[in-house]
Amino acid sequence: MLNAMSKTVLIVEDNELNMKLFRDLLDAHGYETLQTREGLQALEMAREHRPDLILMDIQLPEVSGLEVTKWIKEDDDLSSIPVIAVTAFAMKGDEERIRKGGCEAYLSKPITVSTFIETVKQFLD
Amino acid sequence: MNETANKRRPDSWRTGLVAPLAWAASLALAVSGLSLAGLLTWPQSAVIAAAGVAPAIISVLALAAPRREWAQLLTVFSWTILAMSAVFVTGVVSGAAAWFVAPAVAAMAFPRRALISEASALSLIGLAVMSAMQAFGVTLSPVAGVGGLVVSAAAAAVAVVFASAGILTAWTRNVTQADVAYRAETLESLLNAAQVGIIKTDLEGRIQFASPEAINLFGPQHFEGAPPALRDLPDHLDDRSALTAAMDYALGSGAAETVEIGARRNRRAEVRLSPADGGLNVSVIDVTQRSAREQQAFSDRDAAKASNDAKSRYLAGMSHEIRTPLNAVIGFSDVMKQRMFGPMPARYAEYADLIHESGRHLLDLVGDVLDMSKIEAERYDLRREEFDARDVTASAVKLVKLRAEDTGIDLNVETALSPLTVNADRKALRQIMLNLLSNALKFTPKGGRVTVTTGSKAGDLVITVQDTGAGMTKEELERIGRPYQQAESAAGSEERGSGLGLSLVASLVALHDGDFELESEPGEGTTAYVRLPVLVAATAGEPERMDARARLQKAQEAGERIQRAAAEG
């Protein structure tokens, strides 16, 4: 796990318990985490810390995660950072909409721990 | 234009009046002539005149009530009596026979044609009676001799002339007019009683006739002056243009056209326009109540739909809200299940597994509710793609296999050997399969058997899931497919689903234009049939597929042959 120590994941999630779950899971697999529950702050943190991956909740209190993803993808400095959408939006066509919005991957809530870890690793290892 | 309608007396009254008056005049003339000539004494003349005029007066009076039977009979009788009296007075039946035409002539003044034949019959009876009396020598002739003969001859002549004239005029004018008048009166009384208004217009739509109901429906004020145009009857402009358009259509196409418009005082009228010679025949019905009921039904339906949509949106929103905490329940218990942070006491580990399992179960239930609400809100869009239906069966079976093993149920799978390429929503098909399977497993006791077949029949994909479970009563079967009414079987398993499983299957099958049927009896197990018209042509066009069981057997034989070959080789 030491080889992953340098990797940082930015978690954008407004639900505290889910935030804790994601953070603990990533911690357990040796990743650094940055956390925010707010879309605008997520953009700022992405600019400041240049994380290796962003876990983006789509339903955020003020700005939608899709909107934030769009800003990130439009920003030349940030567009290379992969974004994994994590959402409880399990409606038909949601996955397509989210992928079109620029997210590299999509995880639906509730997550399966193994799938979650695999998906994250796919972008970091 | 309703001038005729308001006139109560028929035309026959006028002509009916002329005949008796003419009779009275000619009688008076004849009697006075005979008296002046000294052939009759003045008292004789007076009696004859009085007797002769009496039926005429009765006729005139009776004509005031031309439809009353007593008036008709009274008239006919009075003329018959006069005829008989005349025969008596003259004492000669043969010469006075002409008198018996009088009742029939009198009858012509009345609008009932049958009366004429009745009067004629009456006259014949009178004539027969008089002839019989004469044959037996019973005669009475107060005016005997030359005077009597002259009176008889004169009276007969007058009667014949009068009768001929009467018959001629009656047949050409009186009777026809009376008949027409009678029909007109019948029509009028029908129109007065009818709840249908009748209007007749010319080709320009100007009203030529309007029945009372029509006048009442659109308001009498329209009909006070000159005949109005039909298109001007509605008060509102859009009703007028709707009516005008319908009139143009009816006159242009020659086909009847119906339009609903507003009439006076918020009443609604259904107007049917039938093209006729020289204009339109229009019938008008007051549909205010019907229209109100329709409006009510529409708004009830809209309200029900709105409330149902609100419910569906609420359910969709709610199941989303439920997913968020479930993520924590399932996620953390999953972490514990995987012992990610090291071992823990066995009992806690078991609890963690239970929490995880329950969380998953809850998630499935929420998924059912969400899918059902999406289907109900008509927001479930099928995402069709081509795939092999056998893969879906295999993956669904894989998911429930462990459960079947755990509960000691024999899960028997029969699948077609050649690919079943379908164009369908993979997720929906998987859900159909899973729901049918878990339902069958849920209600099948330990040691039972669940058989699932996937094949094709007549170009359609056919899936059956048969179990040896508790079965269902007729009432329970009827509730299937009605969401939110879970069939409760007494012998059912303790495990309960959302109750939406089979409703979902029914809905998802319906979305694919397929058929879903359940065959079941309590204690006899249940068989679910699903037929989906989703096979793509290549597969559907294959020669008639053999029975799944036969194929399975063939496959086993083939397998054995291969094994043998391998062994021999």
PDB file of N, CA and C in Angstrom, chain B residues 234-309:
ATOM      1  N   PRO B 234     -76.393  31.585 -31.167  1.00  0.00           N
ATOM      2  CA  PRO B 234     -75.579  31.560 -29.941  1.00  0.00           C
ATOM      3  C   PRO B 234     -75.147  32.970 -29.531  1.00  0.00           C
ATOM      4  N   ASP B 235     -75.006  33.166 -28.223  1.00  0.00           N
ATOM      5  CA  ASP B 235     -74.633  34.494 -27.730  1.00  0.00           C
ATOM      6  C   ASP B 235     -73.134  34.749 -27.881  1.00  0.00           C
ATOM      7  N   HIS B 236     -72.349  33.688 -27.743  1.00  0.00           N
ATOM      8  CA  HIS B 236     -70.908  33.895 -27.764  1.00  0.00           C
ATOM      9  C   HIS B 236     -70.326  33.752 -29.173  1.00  0.00           C
ATOM     10  N   LEU B 237     -69.303  34.541 -29.385  1.00  0.00           N
ATOM     11  CA  LEU B 237     -68.717  34.617 -30.721  1.00  0.00           C
ATOM     12  C   LEU B 237     -68.109  33.279 -31.159  1.00  0.00           C
ATOM     13  N   ASP B 238     -67.402  32.619 -30.225  1.00  0.00           N
ATOM     14  CA  ASP B 238     -66.754  31.375 -30.633  1.00  0.00           C
ATOM     15  C   ASP B 238     -67.783  30.270 -30.901  1.00  0.00           C
ATOM     16  N   ASP B 239     -68.918  30.332 -30.159  1.00  0.00           N
ATOM     17  CA  ASP B 239     -69.983  29.373 -30.452  1.00  0.00           C
ATOM     18  C   ASP B 239     -70.551  29.633 -31.841  1.00  0.00           C
ATOM     19  N   ARG B 240     -70.653  30.930 -32.166  1.00  0.00           N
ATOM     20  CA  ARG B 240     -71.164  31.278 -33.490  1.00  0.00           C
ATOM     21  C   ARG B 240     -70.240  30.763 -34.574  1.00  0.00           C
ATOM     22  N   SER B 241     -68.939  30.935 -34.363  1.00  0.00           N
ATOM     23  CA  SER B 241     -68.035  30.502 -35.435  1.00  0.00           C
ATOM     24  C   SER B 241     -67.997  28.975 -35.516  1.00  0.00           C
ATOM     25  N   ALA B 242     -68.134  28.308 -34.342  1.00  0.00           N
ATOM     26  CA  ALA B 242     -68.181  26.838 -34.374  1.00  0.00           C
ATOM     27  C   ALA B 242     -69.408  26.369 -35.150  1.00  0.00           C
ATOM     28  N   LEU B 243     -70.529  27.048 -34.907  1.00  0.00           N
ATOM     29  CA  LEU B 243     -71.775  26.671 -35.582  1.00  0.00           C
ATOM     30  C   LEU B 243     -71.676  26.948 -37.083  1.00  0.00           C
ATOM     31  N   THR B 244     -71.101  28.104 -37.408  1.00  0.00           N
ATOM     32  CA  THR B 244     -70.949  28.457 -38.814  1.00  0.00           C
ATOM     33  C   THR B 244     -70.081  27.444 -39.541  1.00  0.00           C
ATOM     34  N   ALA B 245     -68.985  27.055 -38.875  1.00  0.00           N
ATOM     35  CA  ALA B 245     -68.082  26.081 -39.482  1.00  0.00           C
ATOM     36  C   ALA B 245     -68.812  24.762 -39.717  1.00  0.00           C
ATOM     37  N   ALA B 246     -69.594  24.337 -38.716  1.00  0.00           N
ATOM     38  CA  ALA B 246     -70.325  23.071 -38.839  1.00  0.00           C
ATOM     39  C   ALA B 246     -71.356  23.151 -39.964  1.00  0.00           C
ATOM     40  N   MET B 247     -72.018  24.327 -40.067  1.00  0.00           N
ATOM     41  CA  MET B 247     -73.018  24.501 -41.127  1.00  0.00           C
ATOM     42  C   MET B 247     -72.355  24.441 -42.502  1.00  0.00           C
ATOM     43  N   ASP B 248     -71.221  25.142 -42.607  1.00  0.00           N
ATOM     44  CA  ASP B 248     -70.502  25.145 -43.878  1.00  0.00           C
ATOM     45  C   ASP B 248     -70.091  23.724 -44.252  1.00  0.00           C
ATOM     46  N   TYR B 249     -69.645  22.991 -43.218  1.00  0.00           N
ATOM     47  CA  TYR B 249     -69.206  21.629 -43.475  1.00  0.00           C
ATOM     48  C   TYR B 249     -70.379  20.777 -43.958  1.00  0.00           C
ATOM     49  N   ALA B 250     -71.507  20.882 -43.225  1.00  0.00           N
ATOM     50  CA  ALA B 250     -72.668  20.056 -43.553  1.00  0.00           C
ATOM     51  C   ALA B 250     -73.177  20.376 -44.960  1.00  0.00           C
ATOM     52  N   LEU B 251     -73.246  21.677 -45.265  1.00  0.00           N
ATOM     53  CA  LEU B 251     -73.766  22.072 -46.578  1.00  0.00           C
ATOM     54  C   LEU B 251     -72.772  21.732 -47.683  1.00  0.00           C
ATOM     55  N   GLY B 252     -71.481  21.854 -47.335  1.00  0.00           N
ATOM     56  CA  GLY B 252     -70.442  21.591 -48.333  1.00  0.00           C
ATOM     57  C   GLY B 252     -70.289  20.104 -48.631  1.00  0.00           C
ATOM     58  N   SER B 253     -70.307  19.284 -47.561  1.00  0.00           N
ATOM     59  CA  SER B 253     -70.032  17.864 -47.751  1.00  0.00           C
ATOM     60  C   SER B 253     -71.296  17.069 -48.019  1.00  0.00           C
ATOM     61  N   GLY B 254     -72.440  17.616 -47.629  1.00  0.00           N
ATOM     62  CA  GLY B 254     -73.685  16.873 -47.780  1.00  0.00           C
ATOM     63  C   GLY B 254     -73.855  15.829 -46.701  1.00  0.00           C
ATOM     64  N   ALA B 255     -72.946  15.823 -45.711  1.00  0.00           N
ATOM     65  CA  ALA B 255     -73.054  14.846 -44.622  1.00  0.00           C
ATOM     66  C   ALA B 255     -73.492  15.564 -43.350  1.00  0.00           C
ATOM     67  N   ALA B 256     -74.181  14.833 -42.507  1.00  0.00           N
ATOM     68  CA  ALA B 256     -74.653  15.423 -41.258  1.00  0.00           C
ATOM     69  C   ALA B 256     -73.465  15.754 -40.358  1.00  0.00           C
ATOM     70  N   GLU B 257     -73.588  16.846 -39.615  1.00  0.00           N
ATOM     71  CA  GLU B 257     -72.498  17.285 -38.742  1.00  0.00           C
ATOM     72  C   GLU B 257     -73.090  17.656 -37.383  1.00  0.00           C
ATOM     73  N   THR B 258     -72.378  17.272 -36.330  1.00  0.00           N
ATOM     74  CA  THR B 258     -72.876  17.575 -34.994  1.00  0.00           C
ATOM     75  C   THR B 258     -71.882  18.485 -34.283  1.00  0.00           C
ATOM     76  N   VAL B 259     -72.416  19.484 -33.581  1.00  0.00           N
ATOM     77  CA  VAL B 259     -71.534  20.413 -32.878  1.00  0.00           C
ATOM     78  C   VAL B 259     -72.191  20.783 -31.547  1.00  0.00           C
ATOM     79  N   GLU B 260     -71.348  20.907 -30.513  1.00  0.00           N
ATOM     80  CA  GLU B 260     -71.899  21.318 -29.222  1.00  0.00           C
ATOM     81  C   GLU B 260     -71.562  22.779 -28.994  1.00  0.00           C
ATOM     82  N   ILE B 261     -72.592  23.577 -28.699  1.00  0.00           N
ATOM     83  CA  ILE B 261     -72.368  25.006 -28.525  1.00  0.00           C
ATOM     84  C   ILE B 261     -73.118  25.496 -27.300  1.00  0.00           C
ATOM     85  N   GLY B 262     -72.811  26.723 -26.905  1.00  0.00           N
ATOM     86  CA  GLY B 262     -73.514  27.329 -25.792  1.00  0.00           C
ATOM     87  C   GLY B 262     -74.823  27.928 -26.266  1.00  0.00           C
ATOM     88  N   ALA B 263     -75.885  27.703 -25.498  1.00  0.00           N
ATOM     89  CA  ALA B 263     -77.164  28.337 -25.804  1.00  0.00           C
ATOM     90  C   ALA B 263     -77.393  29.417 -24.765  1.00  0.00           C
ATOM     91  N   ARG B 264     -78.642  29.807 -24.537  1.00  0.00           N
ATOM     92  CA  ARG B 264     -78.841  30.922 -23.600  1.00  0.00           C
ATOM     93  C   ARG B 264     -78.680  30.466 -22.151  1.00  0.00           C
ATOM     94  N   ARG B 265     -78.360  31.395 -21.294  1.00  0.00           N
ATOM     95  CA  ARG B 265     -78.210  31.194 -19.851  1.00  0.00           C
ATOM     96  C   ARG B 265     -77.350  29.979 -19.529  1.00  0.00           C
ATOM     97  N   ASN B 266     -76.158  29.972 -20.058  1.00  0.00           N
ATOM     98  CA  ASN B 266     -75.181  28.922 -19.742  1.00  0.00           C
ATOM     99  C   ASN B 266     -75.656  27.518 -20.056  1.00  0.00           C
ATOM    100  N   ARG B 267     -76.634  27.417 -20.917  1.00  0.00           N
ATOM    101  CA  ARG B 267     -77.049  26.068 -21.294  1.00  0.00           C
ATOM    102  C   ARG B 267     -76.199  25.604 -22.474  1.00  0.00           C
ATOM    103  N   ARG B 268     -76.024  24.312 -22.566  1.00  0.00           N
ATOM    104  CA  ARG B 268     -75.258  23.759 -23.673  1.00  0.00           C
ATOM    105  C   ARG B 268     -76.209  23.018 -24.608  1.00  0.00           C
ATOM    106  N   ALA B 269     -76.002  23.200 -25.893  1.00  0.00           N
ATOM    107  CA  ALA B 269     -76.886  22.550 -26.856  1.00  0.00           C
ATOM    108  C   ALA B 269     -76.056  21.727 -27.828  1.00  0.00           C
ATOM    109  N   GLU B 270     -76.537  20.518 -28.099  1.00  0.00           N
ATOM    110  CA  GLU B 270     -75.905  19.720 -29.134  1.00  0.00           C
ATOM    111  C   GLU B 270     -76.733  19.909 -30.396  1.00  0.00           C
ATOM    112  N   VAL B 271     -76.107  20.416 -31.431  1.00  0.00           N
ATOM    113  CA  VAL B 271     -76.813  20.764 -32.653  1.00  0.00           C
ATOM    114  C   VAL B 271     -76.395  19.797 -33.750  1.00  0.00           C
ATOM    115  N   ARG B 272     -77.378  19.113 -34.304  1.00  0.00           N
ATOM    116  CA  ARG B 272     -77.078  18.194 -35.399  1.00  0.00           C
ATOM    117  C   ARG B 272     -77.635  18.778 -36.683  1.00  0.00           C
ATOM    118  N   LEU B 273     -76.755  18.964 -37.660  1.00  0.00           N
ATOM    119  CA  LEU B 273     -77.136  19.621 -38.909  1.00  0.00           C
ATOM    120  C   LEU B 273     -77.182  18.583 -40.019  1.00  0.00           C
ATOM    121  N   SER B 274     -78.396  18.306 -40.536  1.00  0.00           N
ATOM    122  CA  SER B 274     -78.508  17.354 -41.640  1.00  0.00           C
ATOM    123  C   SER B 274     -78.887  18.099 -42.891  1.00  0.00           C
ATOM    124  N   PRO B 275     -78.049  18.021 -43.915  1.00  0.00           N
ATOM    125  CA  PRO B 275     -78.385  18.696 -45.163  1.00  0.00           C
ATOM    126  C   PRO B 275     -79.671  18.102 -45.725  1.00  0.00           C
ATOM    127  N   ALA B 276     -80.576  18.970 -46.162  1.00  0.00           N
ATOM    128  CA  ALA B 276     -81.833  18.515 -46.756  1.00  0.00           C
ATOM    129  C   ALA B 276     -82.054  19.349 -48.014  1.00  0.00           C
ATOM    130  N   ASP B 277     -83.104  19.019 -48.753  1.00  0.00           N
ATOM    131  CA  ASP B 277     -83.395  19.793 -49.959  1.00  0.00           C
ATOM    132  C   ASP B 277     -83.591  21.251 -49.603  1.00  0.00           C
ATOM    133  N   GLY B 278     -82.789  22.092 -50.180  1.00  0.00           N
ATOM    134  CA  GLY B 278     -82.970  23.521 -49.990  1.00  0.00           C
ATOM    135  C   GLY B 278     -82.585  24.053 -48.628  1.00  0.00           C
ATOM    136  N   GLY B 279     -81.782  23.331 -47.887  1.00  0.00           N
ATOM    137  CA  GLY B 279     -81.347  23.886 -46.603  1.00  0.00           C
ATOM    138  C   GLY B 279     -80.876  22.823 -45.640  1.00  0.00           C
ATOM    139  N   LEU B 280     -81.105  23.106 -44.365  1.00  0.00           N
ATOM    140  CA  LEU B 280     -80.642  22.192 -43.327  1.00  0.00           C
ATOM    141  C   LEU B 280     -81.803  21.794 -42.426  1.00  0.00           C
ATOM    142  N   ASN B 281     -81.878  20.511 -42.096  1.00  0.00           N
ATOM    143  CA  ASN B 281     -82.760  20.073 -41.028  1.00  0.00           C
ATOM    144  C   ASN B 281     -81.893  19.997 -39.777  1.00  0.00           C
ATOM    145  N   VAL B 282     -82.322  20.714 -38.753  1.00  0.00           N
ATOM    146  CA  VAL B 282     -81.476  20.844 -37.584  1.00  0.00           C
ATOM    147  C   VAL B 282     -82.213  20.307 -36.370  1.00  0.00           C
ATOM    148  N   SER B 283     -81.552  19.424 -35.620  1.00  0.00           N
ATOM    149  CA  SER B 283     -82.142  19.035 -34.344  1.00  0.00           C
ATOM    150  C   SER B 283     -81.236  19.533 -33.225  1.00  0.00           C
ATOM    151  N   VAL B 284     -81.858  19.972 -32.151  1.00  0.00           N
ATOM    152  CA  VAL B 284     -81.119  20.596 -31.054  1.00  0.00           C
ATOM    153  C   VAL B 284     -81.491  19.893 -29.753  1.00  0.00           C
ATOM    154  N   ILE B 285     -80.493  19.455 -29.001  1.00  0.00           N
ATOM    155  CA  ILE B 285     -80.765  18.823 -27.707  1.00  0.00           C
ATOM    156  C   ILE B 285     -80.063  19.624 -26.616  1.00  0.00           C
ATOM    157  N   ASP B 286     -80.753  19.768 -25.491  1.00  0.00           N
ATOM    158  CA  ASP B 286     -80.151  20.420 -24.332  1.00  0.00           C
ATOM    159  C   ASP B 286     -79.218  19.405 -23.664  1.00  0.00           C
ATOM    160  N   VAL B 287     -77.916  19.666 -23.726  1.00  0.00           N
ATOM    161  CA  VAL B 287     -76.956  18.728 -23.142  1.00  0.00           C
ATOM    162  C   VAL B 287     -76.249  19.365 -21.958  1.00  0.00           C
ATOM    163  N   THR B 288     -76.898  20.342 -21.336  1.00  0.00           N
ATOM    164  CA  THR B 288     -76.263  21.051 -20.226  1.00  0.00           C
ATOM    165  C   THR B 288     -75.804  20.084 -19.142  1.00  0.00           C
ATOM    166  N   GLN B 289     -76.695  19.163 -18.763  1.00  0.00           N
ATOM    167  CA  GLN B 289     -76.350  18.251 -17.672  1.00  0.00           C
ATOM    168  C   GLN B 289     -75.269  17.273 -18.101  1.00  0.00           C
ATOM    169  N   ARG B 290     -75.425  16.759 -19.302  1.00  0.00           N
ATOM    170  CA  ARG B 290     -74.424  15.807 -19.776  1.00  0.00           C
ATOM    171  C   ARG B 290     -73.053  16.477 -19.829  1.00  0.00           C
ATOM    172  N   SER B 291     -73.079  17.705 -20.356  1.00  0.00           N
ATOM    173  CA  SER B 291     -71.845  18.462 -20.483  1.00  0.00           C
ATOM    174  C   SER B 291     -71.209  18.708 -19.115  1.00  0.00           C
ATOM    175  N   ALA B 292     -72.075  19.031 -18.144  1.00  0.00           N
ATOM    176  CA  ALA B 292     -71.567  19.279 -16.796  1.00  0.00           C
ATOM    177  C   ALA B 292     -70.956  18.008 -16.219  1.00  0.00           C
ATOM    178  N   ARG B 293     -71.635  16.892 -16.472  1.00  0.00           N
ATOM    179  CA  ARG B 293     -71.108  15.617 -15.974  1.00  0.00           C
ATOM    180  C   ARG B 293     -69.768  15.310 -16.616  1.00  0.00           C
ATOM    181  N   GLU B 294     -69.676  15.568 -17.926  1.00  0.00           N
ATOM    182  CA  GLU B 294     -68.413  15.323 -18.620  1.00  0.00           C
ATOM    183  C   GLU B 294     -67.300  16.182 -18.035  1.00  0.00           C
ATOM    184  N   GLN B 295     -67.636  17.453 -17.837  1.00  0.00           N
ATOM    185  CA  GLN B 295     -66.645  18.371 -17.265  1.00  0.00           C
ATOM    186  C   GLN B 295     -66.176  17.858 -15.915  1.00  0.00           C
ATOM    187  N   GLN B 296     -67.156  17.418 -15.111  1.00  0.00           N
ATOM    188  CA  GLN B 296     -66.849  16.909 -13.784  1.00  0.00           C
ATOM    189  C   GLN B 296     -65.930  15.692 -13.899  1.00  0.00           C
ATOM    190  N   ALA B 297     -66.283  14.811 -14.836  1.00  0.00           N
ATOM    191  CA  ALA B 297     -65.477  13.603 -15.009  1.00  0.00           C
ATOM    192  C   ALA B 297     -64.056  13.966 -15.420  1.00  0.00           C
ATOM    193  N   PHE B 298     -63.948  14.956 -16.320  1.00  0.00           N
ATOM    194  CA  PHE B 298     -62.621  15.384 -16.763  1.00  0.00           C
ATOM    195  C   PHE B 298     -61.817  15.939 -15.598  1.00  0.00           C
ATOM    196  N   SER B 299     -62.459  16.796 -14.811  1.00  0.00           N
ATOM    197  CA  SER B 299     -61.693  17.426 -13.746  1.00  0.00           C
ATOM    198  C   SER B 299     -61.380  16.407 -12.654  1.00  0.00           C
ATOM    199  N   ASP B 300     -62.312  15.447 -12.429  1.00  0.00           N
ATOM    200  CA  ASP B 300     -62.025  14.376 -11.472  1.00  0.00           C
ATOM    201  C   ASP B 300     -60.808  13.583 -11.930  1.00  0.00           C
ATOM    202  N   ARG B 301     -60.807  13.278 -13.235  1.00  0.00           N
ATOM    203  CA  ARG B 301     -59.706  12.485 -13.763  1.00  0.00           C
ATOM    204  C   ARG B 301     -58.385  13.249 -13.642  1.00  0.00           C
ATOM    205  N   ASP B 302     -58.442  14.545 -13.985  1.00  0.00           N
ATOM    206  CA  ASP B 302     -57.228  15.356 -13.880  1.00  0.00           C
ATOM    207  C   ASP B 302     -56.729  15.415 -12.449  1.00  0.00           C
ATOM    208  N   ALA B 303     -57.696  15.579 -11.518  1.00  0.00           N
ATOM    209  CA  ALA B 303     -57.320  15.668 -10.110  1.00  0.00           C
ATOM    210  C   ALA B 303     -56.696  14.348  -9.659  1.00  0.00           C
ATOM    211  N   ALA B 304     -57.327  13.240 -10.087  1.00  0.00           N
ATOM    212  CA  ALA B 304     -56.807  11.928  -9.698  1.00  0.00           C
ATOM    213  C   ALA B 304     -55.417  11.718 -10.273  1.00  0.00           C
ATOM    214  N   LYS B 305     -55.241  12.153 -11.538  1.00  0.00           N
ATOM    215  CA  LYS B 305     -53.951  11.984 -12.191  1.00  0.00           C
ATOM    216  C   LYS B 305     -52.892  12.833 -11.500  1.00  0.00           C
ATOM    217  N   ALA B 306     -53.294  14.063 -11.162  1.00  0.00           N
ATOM    218  CA  ALA B 306     -52.351  14.961 -10.487  1.00  0.00           C
ATOM    219  C   ALA B 306     -51.939  14.363  -9.149  1.00  0.00           C
ATOM    220  N   SER B 307     -52.921  13.822  -8.442  1.00  0.00           N
ATOM    221  CA  SER B 307     -52.595  13.284  -7.127  1.00  0.00           C
ATOM    222  C   SER B 307     -51.743  12.026  -7.270  1.00  0.00           C
ATOM    223  N   ASN B 308     -52.033  11.239  -8.312  1.00  0.00           N
ATOM    224  CA  ASN B 308     -51.233  10.040  -8.541  1.00  0.00           C
ATOM    225  C   ASN B 308     -49.801  10.406  -8.952  1.00  0.00           C
ATOM    226  N   ASP B 309     -49.706  11.443  -9.792  1.00  0.00           N
ATOM    227  CA  ASP B 309     -48.367  11.896 -10.188  1.00  0.00           C
ATOM    228  C   ASP B 309     -47.585  12.389  -8.984  1.00  0.00           C
TER     229      ASP B 309
END
